XYZ file of C-alpha atoms in Angstrom:
671
model
C -63.737 -37.055 -75.638
C -65.046 -38.133 -72.235
C -63.579 -37.403 -68.796
C -61.490 -40.600 -68.764
C -59.892 -39.791 -72.116
C -59.182 -36.190 -71.125
C -57.586 -37.126 -67.810
C -55.729 -39.998 -69.474
C -54.202 -37.550 -71.940
C -53.008 -35.183 -69.203
C -51.663 -37.943 -66.974
C -49.910 -39.769 -69.830
C -48.134 -36.585 -70.873
C -46.970 -35.757 -67.357
C -45.812 -39.307 -66.597
C -43.892 -39.470 -69.866
C -42.370 -36.041 -69.279
C -40.840 -37.285 -66.048
C -39.068 -40.129 -67.805
C -41.518 -42.959 -67.158
C -43.168 -45.088 -69.807
C -46.814 -44.000 -69.957
C -47.790 -47.442 -71.271
C -47.333 -48.881 -67.769
C -50.129 -46.654 -66.435
C -53.307 -48.663 -65.895
C -56.331 -46.619 -66.948
C -58.629 -49.571 -67.494
C -59.113 -50.681 -63.903
C -58.533 -48.411 -60.887
C -58.625 -45.120 -62.796
C -61.652 -46.029 -64.874
C -63.533 -47.263 -61.820
C -62.711 -44.151 -59.786
C -63.840 -41.861 -62.592
C -67.101 -43.787 -62.976
C -67.666 -43.521 -59.221
C -66.833 -39.790 -59.276
C -69.291 -39.106 -62.106
C -72.001 -41.093 -60.301
C -71.486 -39.082 -57.098
C -71.609 -35.824 -59.046
C -74.891 -36.800 -60.657
C -76.494 -37.867 -57.371
C -75.120 -35.566 -54.698
C -77.432 -33.308 -52.729
C -77.192 -29.928 -54.459
C -78.085 -28.112 -51.234
C -75.762 -29.793 -48.745
C -73.197 -31.844 -50.677
C -69.679 -30.522 -51.062
C -68.292 -30.354 -54.613
C -66.872 -33.787 -55.412
C -63.149 -34.346 -55.806
C -61.360 -37.149 -57.636
C -57.851 -38.005 -56.384
C -55.417 -40.305 -58.188
C -51.871 -41.158 -57.150
C -49.108 -43.609 -58.057
C -50.930 -46.595 -56.614
C -54.060 -45.911 -58.677
C -51.945 -45.499 -61.809
C -49.917 -48.699 -61.172
C -46.715 -46.649 -60.915
C -44.823 -48.811 -58.455
C -41.097 -48.435 -57.943
C -39.003 -51.479 -57.092
C -37.928 -51.905 -53.489
C -34.451 -50.533 -52.756
C -34.383 -48.958 -56.220
C -33.281 -45.644 -54.758
C -30.312 -46.241 -52.526
C -27.910 -43.761 -50.970
C -25.776 -43.557 -54.107
C -28.680 -43.063 -56.501
C -28.801 -39.707 -58.322
C -32.425 -40.261 -59.376
C -35.333 -39.384 -57.130
C -38.694 -41.117 -57.391
C -41.824 -39.085 -58.067
C -45.101 -39.165 -56.222
C -47.834 -37.976 -58.584
C -51.069 -36.690 -57.086
C -53.785 -35.736 -59.581
C -56.824 -33.900 -58.232
C -59.848 -33.305 -60.433
C -62.862 -31.174 -59.521
C -65.191 -30.072 -62.292
C -66.128 -26.940 -60.348
C -62.537 -26.146 -59.404
C -60.836 -25.921 -56.019
C -62.143 -23.534 -53.383
C -62.920 -23.309 -49.673
C -65.931 -25.605 -50.236
C -63.766 -28.609 -51.078
C -60.409 -27.530 -49.592
C -60.669 -29.899 -46.623
C -61.631 -32.822 -48.854
C -58.578 -32.177 -51.031
C -56.222 -31.708 -48.074
C -57.482 -34.811 -46.274
C -57.219 -36.847 -49.450
C -53.629 -35.739 -50.100
C -52.711 -36.383 -46.472
C -54.109 -39.934 -46.713
C -52.065 -40.561 -49.867
C -48.857 -39.298 -48.250
C -49.376 -41.315 -45.056
C -49.727 -44.608 -46.880
C -47.208 -43.909 -49.645
C -44.384 -46.435 -49.533
C -41.841 -44.065 -51.104
C -42.082 -41.585 -48.239
C -42.306 -44.375 -45.698
C -39.065 -45.923 -47.041
C -37.172 -42.642 -46.702
C -36.680 -42.240 -50.483
C -37.812 -38.591 -50.242
C -39.720 -38.465 -53.547
C -40.427 -35.302 -55.477
C -44.125 -34.550 -55.084
C -45.924 -33.255 -58.145
C -49.472 -31.988 -57.603
C -51.793 -31.488 -60.565
C -55.092 -29.692 -60.067
C -57.417 -30.205 -63.020
C -60.804 -28.572 -63.488
C -63.338 -28.208 -66.281
C -62.414 -24.885 -67.872
C -60.152 -21.844 -67.875
C -62.158 -19.906 -65.271
C -62.090 -22.705 -62.708
C -58.370 -23.330 -63.315
C -57.486 -19.668 -62.716
C -59.720 -19.428 -59.656
C -58.269 -22.675 -58.285
C -54.707 -21.436 -58.633
C -55.574 -18.151 -56.956
C -57.224 -19.915 -54.021
C -54.637 -22.683 -53.616
C -51.588 -20.418 -53.750
C -52.746 -17.315 -51.883
C -55.431 -18.497 -49.450
C -55.176 -22.222 -48.958
C -51.380 -22.434 -49.606
C -51.537 -26.067 -50.589
C -47.761 -26.553 -50.923
C -47.244 -25.466 -47.311
C -49.936 -27.887 -46.189
C -48.395 -30.767 -48.132
C -44.938 -29.924 -46.748
C -46.363 -30.171 -43.224
C -47.793 -33.614 -44.000
C -44.496 -34.869 -45.421
C -42.454 -33.548 -42.512
C -44.672 -35.484 -40.146
C -43.399 -38.616 -41.927
C -39.805 -37.590 -42.630
C -37.815 -34.665 -41.264
C -35.578 -33.902 -44.254
C -37.778 -32.301 -46.856
C -37.992 -28.942 -48.629
C -40.850 -26.954 -50.116
C -38.964 -26.688 -53.411
C -39.466 -30.447 -53.823
C -43.229 -29.899 -54.105
C -44.698 -28.441 -57.304
C -48.304 -27.535 -58.111
C -49.658 -27.248 -61.662
C -53.137 -26.042 -62.640
C -54.740 -27.261 -65.846
C -58.160 -27.693 -67.418
C -59.799 -30.101 -69.808
C -59.706 -29.369 -73.514
C -62.955 -27.985 -74.835
C -64.617 -29.675 -77.782
C -67.543 -27.308 -77.727
C -68.569 -25.786 -81.018
C -69.431 -22.169 -80.257
C -72.803 -20.967 -81.477
C -73.846 -17.306 -81.278
C -71.378 -16.215 -78.620
C -72.391 -12.613 -78.016
C -69.956 -9.737 -77.575
C -71.157 -6.306 -76.558
C -70.015 -3.453 -78.806
C -70.383 0.293 -78.308
C -72.513 0.588 -81.428
C -72.622 -1.501 -84.570
C -73.623 1.589 -86.546
C -70.130 2.948 -85.915
C -68.352 -0.168 -87.196
C -65.510 0.267 -89.652
C -65.683 -2.070 -92.630
C -62.725 -2.844 -94.884
C -62.576 -3.183 -98.618
C -63.269 -6.756 -99.715
C -60.284 -8.816 -100.953
C -60.536 -11.714 -103.379
C -58.788 -15.097 -103.815
C -59.886 -15.997 -101.165
C -62.805 -13.723 -100.413
C -61.829 -11.727 -97.295
C -63.703 -8.987 -95.447
C -62.767 -7.113 -92.276
C -64.682 -5.267 -89.539
C -63.464 -3.208 -86.581
C -65.475 -2.910 -83.358
C -65.078 -1.437 -79.898
C -65.840 -4.666 -78.058
C -66.360 -5.546 -74.422
C -63.216 -7.240 -73.118
C -64.963 -9.468 -70.579
C -67.250 -10.906 -73.265
C -64.162 -11.900 -75.240
C -62.744 -13.539 -72.110
C -66.000 -15.515 -71.818
C -65.459 -16.699 -75.393
C -61.948 -17.786 -74.368
C -63.421 -19.694 -71.443
C -65.790 -21.490 -73.833
C -63.150 -22.548 -76.347
C -60.075 -22.854 -74.128
C -56.648 -23.139 -75.756
C -58.201 -24.047 -79.103
C -59.057 -20.358 -79.500
C -55.359 -19.769 -80.305
C -54.781 -22.625 -82.747
C -53.515 -20.266 -85.451
C -51.673 -17.863 -83.166
C -47.881 -18.062 -83.476
C -47.430 -17.543 -79.736
C -49.393 -18.481 -76.660
C -49.345 -16.306 -73.546
C -45.596 -15.633 -73.355
C -44.220 -13.627 -70.457
C -42.061 -10.788 -71.735
C -39.544 -8.316 -70.405
C -42.020 -5.412 -70.526
C -44.238 -7.065 -67.890
C -47.344 -6.568 -70.027
C -49.320 -8.881 -67.745
C -49.009 -6.567 -64.730
C -49.730 -3.434 -66.770
C -52.940 -4.926 -68.183
C -54.171 -5.999 -64.752
C -53.304 -2.615 -63.258
C -55.234 -0.761 -65.977
C -58.283 -3.007 -65.548
C -58.232 -2.481 -61.774
C -57.724 1.286 -61.713
C -58.792 2.766 -65.068
C -60.811 0.202 -67.056
C -62.382 2.906 -69.218
C -58.881 3.777 -70.538
C -58.088 0.226 -71.616
C -59.188 0.815 -75.236
C -56.598 3.590 -75.588
C -53.705 1.686 -73.990
C -53.997 -1.646 -75.814
C -53.206 -2.639 -79.392
C -56.383 -4.662 -79.673
C -57.413 -8.204 -80.586
C -57.789 -9.764 -84.023
C -59.768 -12.905 -84.763
C -60.586 -14.821 -87.922
C -63.693 -16.862 -88.676
C -65.562 -18.406 -91.588
C -67.724 -16.113 -93.726
C -71.371 -15.860 -92.588
C -70.481 -16.759 -88.977
C -70.475 -13.120 -87.838
C -73.992 -11.943 -86.980
C -74.500 -8.151 -87.219
C -78.267 -7.953 -86.735
C -78.140 -6.355 -83.270
C -76.845 -2.781 -82.989
C -75.332 -3.223 -79.517
C -73.772 -6.671 -79.812
C -72.303 -9.027 -82.367
C -72.534 -12.836 -82.406
C -69.672 -15.177 -83.310
C -70.064 -18.832 -84.323
C -68.001 -21.803 -85.408
C -68.983 -23.485 -88.698
C -71.339 -26.435 -88.412
C -69.352 -29.691 -88.389
C -67.197 -28.866 -91.417
C -63.586 -29.584 -90.604
C -62.234 -27.712 -93.628
C -63.853 -24.429 -92.580
C -62.339 -21.888 -90.203
C -63.321 -22.026 -86.547
C -63.149 -18.877 -84.423
C -59.427 -18.231 -84.005
C -57.619 -15.368 -82.278
C -54.457 -14.626 -84.275
C -53.332 -11.581 -82.328
C -54.075 -10.716 -78.703
C -53.374 -13.944 -76.812
C -51.386 -12.038 -74.184
C -54.235 -9.570 -73.684
C -56.849 -12.315 -73.237
C -54.652 -14.397 -70.903
C -53.926 -11.422 -68.663
C -57.534 -10.224 -68.726
C -58.815 -13.714 -67.856
C -56.508 -13.898 -64.829
C -57.811 -10.509 -63.688
C -61.541 -11.097 -64.216
C -61.551 -14.612 -62.743
C -59.625 -13.624 -59.617
C -61.114 -10.149 -59.040
C -64.768 -11.117 -59.367
C -65.976 -8.227 -57.197
C -64.887 -5.705 -59.829
C -68.057 -5.785 -61.916
C -67.446 -2.195 -63.004
C -64.348 -3.355 -64.891
C -66.373 -6.007 -66.690
C -68.719 -3.329 -68.003
C -66.241 -0.486 -68.575
C -63.261 -2.205 -70.239
C -63.507 -2.194 -74.025
C -60.915 -3.158 -76.600
C -60.489 -2.646 -80.317
C -61.620 -5.901 -81.986
C -60.775 -6.663 -85.590
C -62.910 -9.463 -87.063
C -61.823 -10.940 -90.394
C -64.212 -13.139 -92.361
C -62.704 -15.514 -94.914
C -64.620 -17.734 -97.317
C -63.188 -21.249 -97.512
C -63.511 -23.315 -100.659
C -61.874 -26.663 -101.380
C -59.940 -25.405 -104.415
C -58.618 -22.368 -102.512
C -57.519 -24.126 -99.308
C -53.832 -23.294 -99.787
C -54.686 -19.660 -100.576
C -56.785 -19.465 -97.399
C -53.922 -20.810 -95.265
C -51.463 -18.399 -96.883
C -53.838 -15.471 -96.284
C -54.208 -16.396 -92.591
C -50.439 -16.910 -92.157
C -49.585 -13.588 -93.816
C -52.067 -11.698 -91.619
C -50.864 -13.492 -88.477
C -47.169 -12.819 -89.135
C -47.720 -9.185 -90.108
C -49.844 -8.383 -87.057
C -47.350 -9.973 -84.682
C -44.336 -8.136 -86.111
C -45.299 -5.118 -84.001
C -44.363 -7.131 -80.876
C -41.067 -8.823 -80.003
C -41.012 -11.682 -82.504
C -38.273 -14.089 -83.488
C -37.631 -16.355 -86.455
C -39.137 -19.322 -84.582
C -42.549 -17.614 -84.471
C -42.711 -17.001 -88.220
C -41.263 -20.395 -89.076
C -44.035 -22.124 -87.121
C -46.589 -20.958 -89.697
C -44.839 -22.552 -92.674
C -46.134 -25.665 -94.492
C -43.347 -28.017 -93.354
C -44.501 -27.673 -89.728
C -48.022 -28.642 -90.756
C -46.654 -31.640 -92.717
C -44.647 -32.873 -89.720
C -47.478 -32.391 -87.222
C -50.100 -33.934 -89.509
C -47.923 -36.982 -90.145
C -47.725 -37.648 -86.414
C -51.521 -37.405 -86.106
C -51.952 -39.722 -89.096
C -49.468 -42.337 -87.880
C -50.829 -42.373 -84.337
C -54.374 -42.565 -85.729
C -53.366 -45.576 -87.822
C -51.888 -47.248 -84.767
C -55.106 -46.668 -82.824
C -57.109 -48.295 -85.622
C -54.655 -51.205 -85.734
C -55.104 -51.790 -82.006
C -58.889 -51.673 -82.353
C -58.682 -54.123 -85.256
C -56.547 -56.562 -83.263
C -58.966 -56.390 -80.330
C -61.981 -56.887 -82.614
C -60.263 -59.716 -84.482
C -59.380 -61.409 -81.207
C -62.964 -61.057 -80.025
C -64.302 -62.548 -83.278
C -61.816 -65.422 -83.134
C -62.674 -66.229 -79.519
C -66.390 -66.229 -80.340
C -65.860 -68.554 -83.273
C -63.722 -70.912 -81.211
C -66.357 -71.000 -78.503
C -68.879 -71.961 -81.179
C -66.599 -74.855 -82.265
C -65.825 -73.421 -85.696
C -62.830 -75.148 -87.282
C -59.656 -72.965 -87.406
C -59.381 -73.198 -91.201
C -62.961 -71.978 -91.489
C -62.438 -68.874 -89.338
C -61.031 -66.741 -92.166
C -63.993 -67.651 -94.362
C -66.548 -66.339 -91.882
C -64.712 -63.149 -90.912
C -66.599 -60.049 -92.047
C -65.331 -58.524 -95.285
C -64.316 -55.257 -93.635
C -62.228 -57.184 -91.081
C -60.366 -58.966 -93.877
C -59.725 -55.679 -95.659
C -58.576 -54.046 -92.431
C -56.236 -56.962 -91.811
C -54.644 -56.526 -95.247
C -54.302 -52.777 -94.726
C -52.858 -53.338 -91.269
C -50.197 -55.705 -92.618
C -49.104 -53.100 -95.141
C -48.879 -50.380 -92.485
C -46.913 -52.534 -90.090
C -44.169 -52.883 -92.696
C -43.380 -49.193 -92.353
C -44.491 -48.204 -88.859
C -43.223 -44.671 -88.229
C -44.734 -44.396 -84.761
C -41.372 -44.328 -82.865
C -39.986 -41.674 -85.217
C -42.745 -39.087 -85.684
C -42.734 -35.898 -83.601
C -44.485 -32.529 -83.259
C -43.294 -28.950 -83.560
C -44.940 -26.570 -81.073
C -45.126 -22.813 -80.818
C -42.919 -20.756 -78.587
C -44.751 -20.523 -75.270
C -46.611 -23.815 -75.741
C -45.697 -26.973 -73.801
C -42.532 -28.555 -75.228
C -41.133 -31.873 -74.092
C -38.289 -34.017 -75.398
C -39.791 -37.102 -73.771
C -43.156 -36.440 -75.379
C -41.472 -35.627 -78.689
C -42.840 -32.078 -78.769
C -40.096 -29.678 -79.865
C -39.902 -25.926 -80.270
C -37.821 -24.395 -83.035
C -35.093 -23.508 -80.562
C -33.075 -26.754 -80.499
C -34.596 -28.745 -83.385
C -32.916 -26.678 -86.169
C -29.537 -27.221 -84.484
C -30.128 -30.953 -84.323
C -31.038 -31.066 -88.029
C -28.065 -28.882 -88.871
C -25.877 -31.420 -87.030
C -27.218 -34.729 -88.309
C -28.679 -33.808 -91.696
C -26.411 -31.045 -92.989
C -23.436 -32.440 -91.020
C -22.470 -29.028 -89.702
C -22.141 -29.463 -85.923
C -19.912 -26.394 -85.587
C -22.501 -24.159 -87.221
C -25.219 -25.783 -85.137
C -23.432 -24.797 -81.918
C -22.758 -21.164 -82.722
C -25.265 -20.080 -85.365
C -28.183 -17.933 -84.285
C -31.666 -19.239 -84.906
C -32.208 -16.334 -87.236
C -29.309 -17.512 -89.392
C -30.225 -21.201 -89.136
C -33.890 -20.662 -90.009
C -33.896 -18.456 -93.061
C -37.248 -17.992 -94.784
C -37.146 -17.423 -98.542
C -38.875 -14.555 -100.310
C -41.830 -16.742 -101.313
C -42.358 -17.552 -97.621
C -43.156 -21.181 -98.360
C -40.336 -23.265 -96.891
C -37.361 -23.290 -94.562
C -33.997 -22.754 -96.156
C -30.488 -22.873 -94.802
C -28.308 -20.572 -96.839
C -27.713 -22.469 -100.083
C -29.595 -25.638 -99.077
C -32.721 -26.643 -97.203
C -32.472 -27.314 -93.494
C -36.034 -28.640 -93.427
C -36.569 -30.859 -96.500
C -40.161 -30.902 -97.674
C -42.306 -32.006 -100.601
C -40.912 -30.830 -103.941
C -43.810 -31.818 -106.200
C -47.429 -32.957 -105.982
C -46.584 -36.601 -106.656
C -44.107 -36.813 -103.809
C -45.473 -38.169 -100.531
C -44.277 -36.486 -97.329
C -44.078 -39.853 -95.574
C -41.203 -40.739 -97.922
C -39.517 -37.386 -97.319
C -39.815 -37.983 -93.583
C -38.220 -41.436 -93.780
C -35.277 -40.077 -95.747
C -34.499 -37.118 -93.489
C -36.324 -37.047 -90.144
C -36.276 -40.584 -88.699
C -33.247 -39.994 -86.369
C -34.646 -36.767 -84.836
C -36.156 -38.356 -81.705
C -33.012 -40.410 -81.097
C -30.794 -37.323 -81.493
C -33.007 -35.203 -79.233
C -32.868 -37.933 -76.560
C -29.053 -37.980 -76.869
C -29.092 -34.177 -76.533
C -31.082 -34.514 -73.301
C -28.676 -37.096 -71.877
C -25.576 -35.087 -72.831
C -26.996 -32.101 -71.010
C -26.956 -34.169 -67.811
C -23.527 -35.742 -68.337
C -21.786 -32.469 -69.175
C -22.916 -30.971 -65.853
C -22.336 -34.039 -63.675
C -19.528 -33.228 -61.209
C -18.250 -36.801 -60.985
C -18.277 -37.057 -64.767
C -16.379 -33.781 -65.210
C -13.772 -34.826 -62.660
C -13.257 -38.199 -64.331
C -12.990 -36.647 -67.809
C -10.420 -34.075 -66.707
C -8.406 -36.848 -65.049
C -8.337 -38.923 -68.254
C -6.952 -36.082 -70.367
C -6.113 -32.521 -69.432
C -7.936 -31.111 -72.459
C -10.952 -33.399 -72.435
C -12.884 -30.751 -70.511
C -13.084 -28.721 -73.741
C -14.964 -31.476 -75.571
C -17.261 -31.799 -72.548
C -17.847 -28.044 -72.515
C -18.089 -27.212 -76.224
C -18.725 -30.552 -77.903
C -22.416 -31.414 -77.397
C -23.269 -31.234 -81.109
C -19.865 -32.710 -81.936
C -20.778 -35.833 -79.926
C -24.308 -36.039 -81.358
C -22.845 -35.872 -84.864
C -20.320 -38.596 -84.027
C -22.938 -40.973 -82.570
C -25.491 -40.509 -85.363
C -22.834 -40.649 -88.082
C -21.505 -43.923 -86.646
C -24.960 -45.493 -86.640
C -25.888 -44.137 -90.062
C -22.829 -45.717 -91.674
C -22.487 -45.051 -95.403
C -26.166 -44.660 -96.227
C -26.973 -41.408 -98.025
C -30.350 -40.998 -96.290
C -31.935 -42.194 -93.046
C -34.461 -44.600 -94.577
C -32.687 -47.563 -92.957
C -32.460 -45.862 -89.569
C -33.888 -48.010 -86.769
C -32.915 -46.356 -83.470
C -35.628 -44.752 -81.335
C -35.770 -42.163 -78.562
C -35.906 -44.816 -75.838
C -32.688 -46.311 -77.222
C -31.202 -42.822 -77.347
C -31.780 -42.400 -73.624
C -29.991 -45.648 -72.839
C -27.458 -45.709 -75.652
C -24.874 -43.439 -74.057
C -24.208 -44.528 -70.503
C -22.022 -42.286 -68.378
C -19.076 -44.644 -68.927
C -19.567 -44.679 -72.688
C -19.855 -40.905 -72.677
C -16.520 -40.535 -70.907
C -14.863 -42.937 -73.359
C -16.285 -41.096 -76.377
C -15.077 -37.751 -74.999
C -11.624 -39.185 -74.341
C -11.376 -40.683 -77.852
C -12.532 -37.474 -79.524
C -10.050 -35.508 -77.412
C -7.096 -37.648 -78.541
C -8.186 -37.454 -82.167
C -8.795 -33.695 -81.957
C -5.319 -33.086 -80.591
C -3.573 -34.982 -83.376
C -5.945 -34.007 -86.218
C -5.982 -30.258 -85.609
C -2.275 -30.149 -84.817
C -1.420 -31.974 -88.045
C -3.624 -29.615 -90.035
C -1.865 -26.637 -88.520
C 1.583 -28.107 -89.167
C 0.637 -28.433 -92.827
C -0.177 -24.735 -92.813
C 3.195 -23.895 -91.343
C 2.082 -23.122 -87.799
C 3.596 -24.613 -84.657
C 2.164 -27.584 -82.810
C 1.770 -25.532 -79.634
C -0.794 -23.367 -81.436
C -3.356 -26.195 -81.440
C -6.679 -24.429 -80.727
C -8.795 -25.575 -77.798
C -10.939 -22.501 -77.208
C -14.623 -22.243 -78.119
C -13.809 -20.662 -81.498
C -12.127 -23.857 -82.702
C -15.374 -25.770 -82.258
C -17.193 -23.353 -84.543
C -15.364 -24.782 -87.548
C -17.289 -27.670 -89.070
C -14.204 -29.069 -90.809
C -12.362 -29.427 -87.496
C -15.171 -31.624 -86.208
C -15.562 -33.684 -89.389
C -11.818 -34.369 -89.658
C -11.576 -35.309 -85.997
C -14.442 -37.795 -86.253
C -13.079 -39.280 -89.472
C -9.775 -40.092 -87.769
C -11.380 -41.942 -84.845
C -14.650 -43.262 -86.269
C -13.691 -46.927 -85.832
C -12.895 -46.345 -82.150
C -16.218 -44.522 -81.699
C -18.101 -47.421 -83.320
C -16.403 -49.880 -80.975
C -17.334 -47.806 -77.924
C -20.951 -47.668 -79.072
C -21.124 -51.494 -79.202
C -21.007 -52.661 -82.797
C -23.423 -55.506 -82.028
C -26.160 -52.884 -81.758
C -25.392 -51.670 -85.276
C -26.703 -53.826 -88.099
C -24.310 -55.109 -90.766
C -26.336 -53.272 -93.365
C -25.724 -49.954 -91.591
C -22.015 -50.669 -91.303
C -21.528 -51.751 -94.885
C -17.956 -51.316 -96.188
C -16.803 -48.094 -97.787
C -17.642 -48.049 -101.516
C -14.716 -48.578 -103.868
C -13.525 -45.436 -105.604
């Protein structure tokens, strides 16, 4: 992956996260040219006198242009001015002026600021690796104070502006380096502790007293990929472990071994070199994707905190030499027929080691096979789409060449290469069932989650599935994650009490793509609705209008988020048993419920709730005045289901029936 692809990935994610369509970003022209120019300057600059080069990209370079007068006085949406700064060597006093001058030039000519729209300014500082990213953040926040500088620039253009409207994020490019013989100092290999060998799969463990800084250097080489199998990634916790680690390294580095639980990593058998008595060498396997790369499964917090210390306190060389940590290295032999056993062995070790720290059901659930199925399907589908695009471009190029050579149209197919014809047939088949708008990823707690980028943690997703798949919106609202995500004794799939919350493959013949189409297609739509409802339910004008329409409507607004999601999805699903026919995407979810529609849905559900629950209570002999409107009433799934059933036609009308296909709204089956 070259620099353009890496920066494109970061920019696309950030643009999408802010609610803009990343497909409108133009990487082929301005961005590509600027990156080419930057790389040329880096290769040819005077190493003795030249300042480290900096690449700056903003809205204009990315073709992110807002319409004139799009943000008037009554608009609740603020535009965003993106400024991406890339410096391979990081940001320091050597290039601080270049960065500041470049940002100032962008702000002075930016039309959003000039028009008085007061955009939110989002700064992204990208460098080549972990060390430069940490050093850049330290310099830019404590010494250079970049946000204060940018605020000064903006205030020279417009008086009303606040520092809180400027954010700065520090990131680094993903490493694709395959580590070879990364050395780690140990106190003495002759004093290593070796475990008893396990079989099926072959597993062997070693324990060392290892130099902490050398392990941080390994982290700098591999980046975030070092934690691919870890169930958490650098999470801040209530015990303030980060500060304690830094304090120990600063004041008593020689005591670190005694005060830390240690680090555990896994690698492929024969990739641990023990020939030297005072150091060990760690390597990734050679270009074999099915073998285990060096992976830290316990100790991410320790390495993150240590990296921040070592890369910001560079004068403390004594700490680099004195701080040692207990390192457990586990070698596992991978074979094709034991792949599932290998994954289970790694997952069991990972979960068990992390139980000693604060751990929740989400962390364990992330290791289960269904998560891998869901994430792999997204990679597969998006990979297919990439190949389809390449095919179309190649086919167009071939066709244009043939036309230029005056080949008759009916002869073109005959002269197309065989592989192009085969690709065309395969492409046609794939296009019939394109899952691209529906696939999503599940990420670990502590990793980057984003509804707009379809990257979900296991915090909200189980509640959404409980609402739309199990049709239990009351349980979804009040159940704890521990009760929603219940792992069976075999530790091989999610279960929800007496049924599965996360449907997965039941037998070898079953294809997960089919399982996904039956159960998971509406997830992105429902998550987008969830995001929109979060805004509506807190909107002051919306709350005021809802309370005016009906005195008790505020309760639906306050307690009914999953109630409304259930009602919308149920209306669109119609009488189909599964979601195979589902055709609504996340982008439609964000526009489906306007504020006016939301208020109408809340009002209709309120009227139905009042009559439905009251009638149910009258049947039980209670008085009408006892109609429940507190939060406890919304815990009962049957209350919600009955209420929707009594007003489903009104809900369908509010949601615009022309957007719902006749097939989805087929008549009720005859009893």
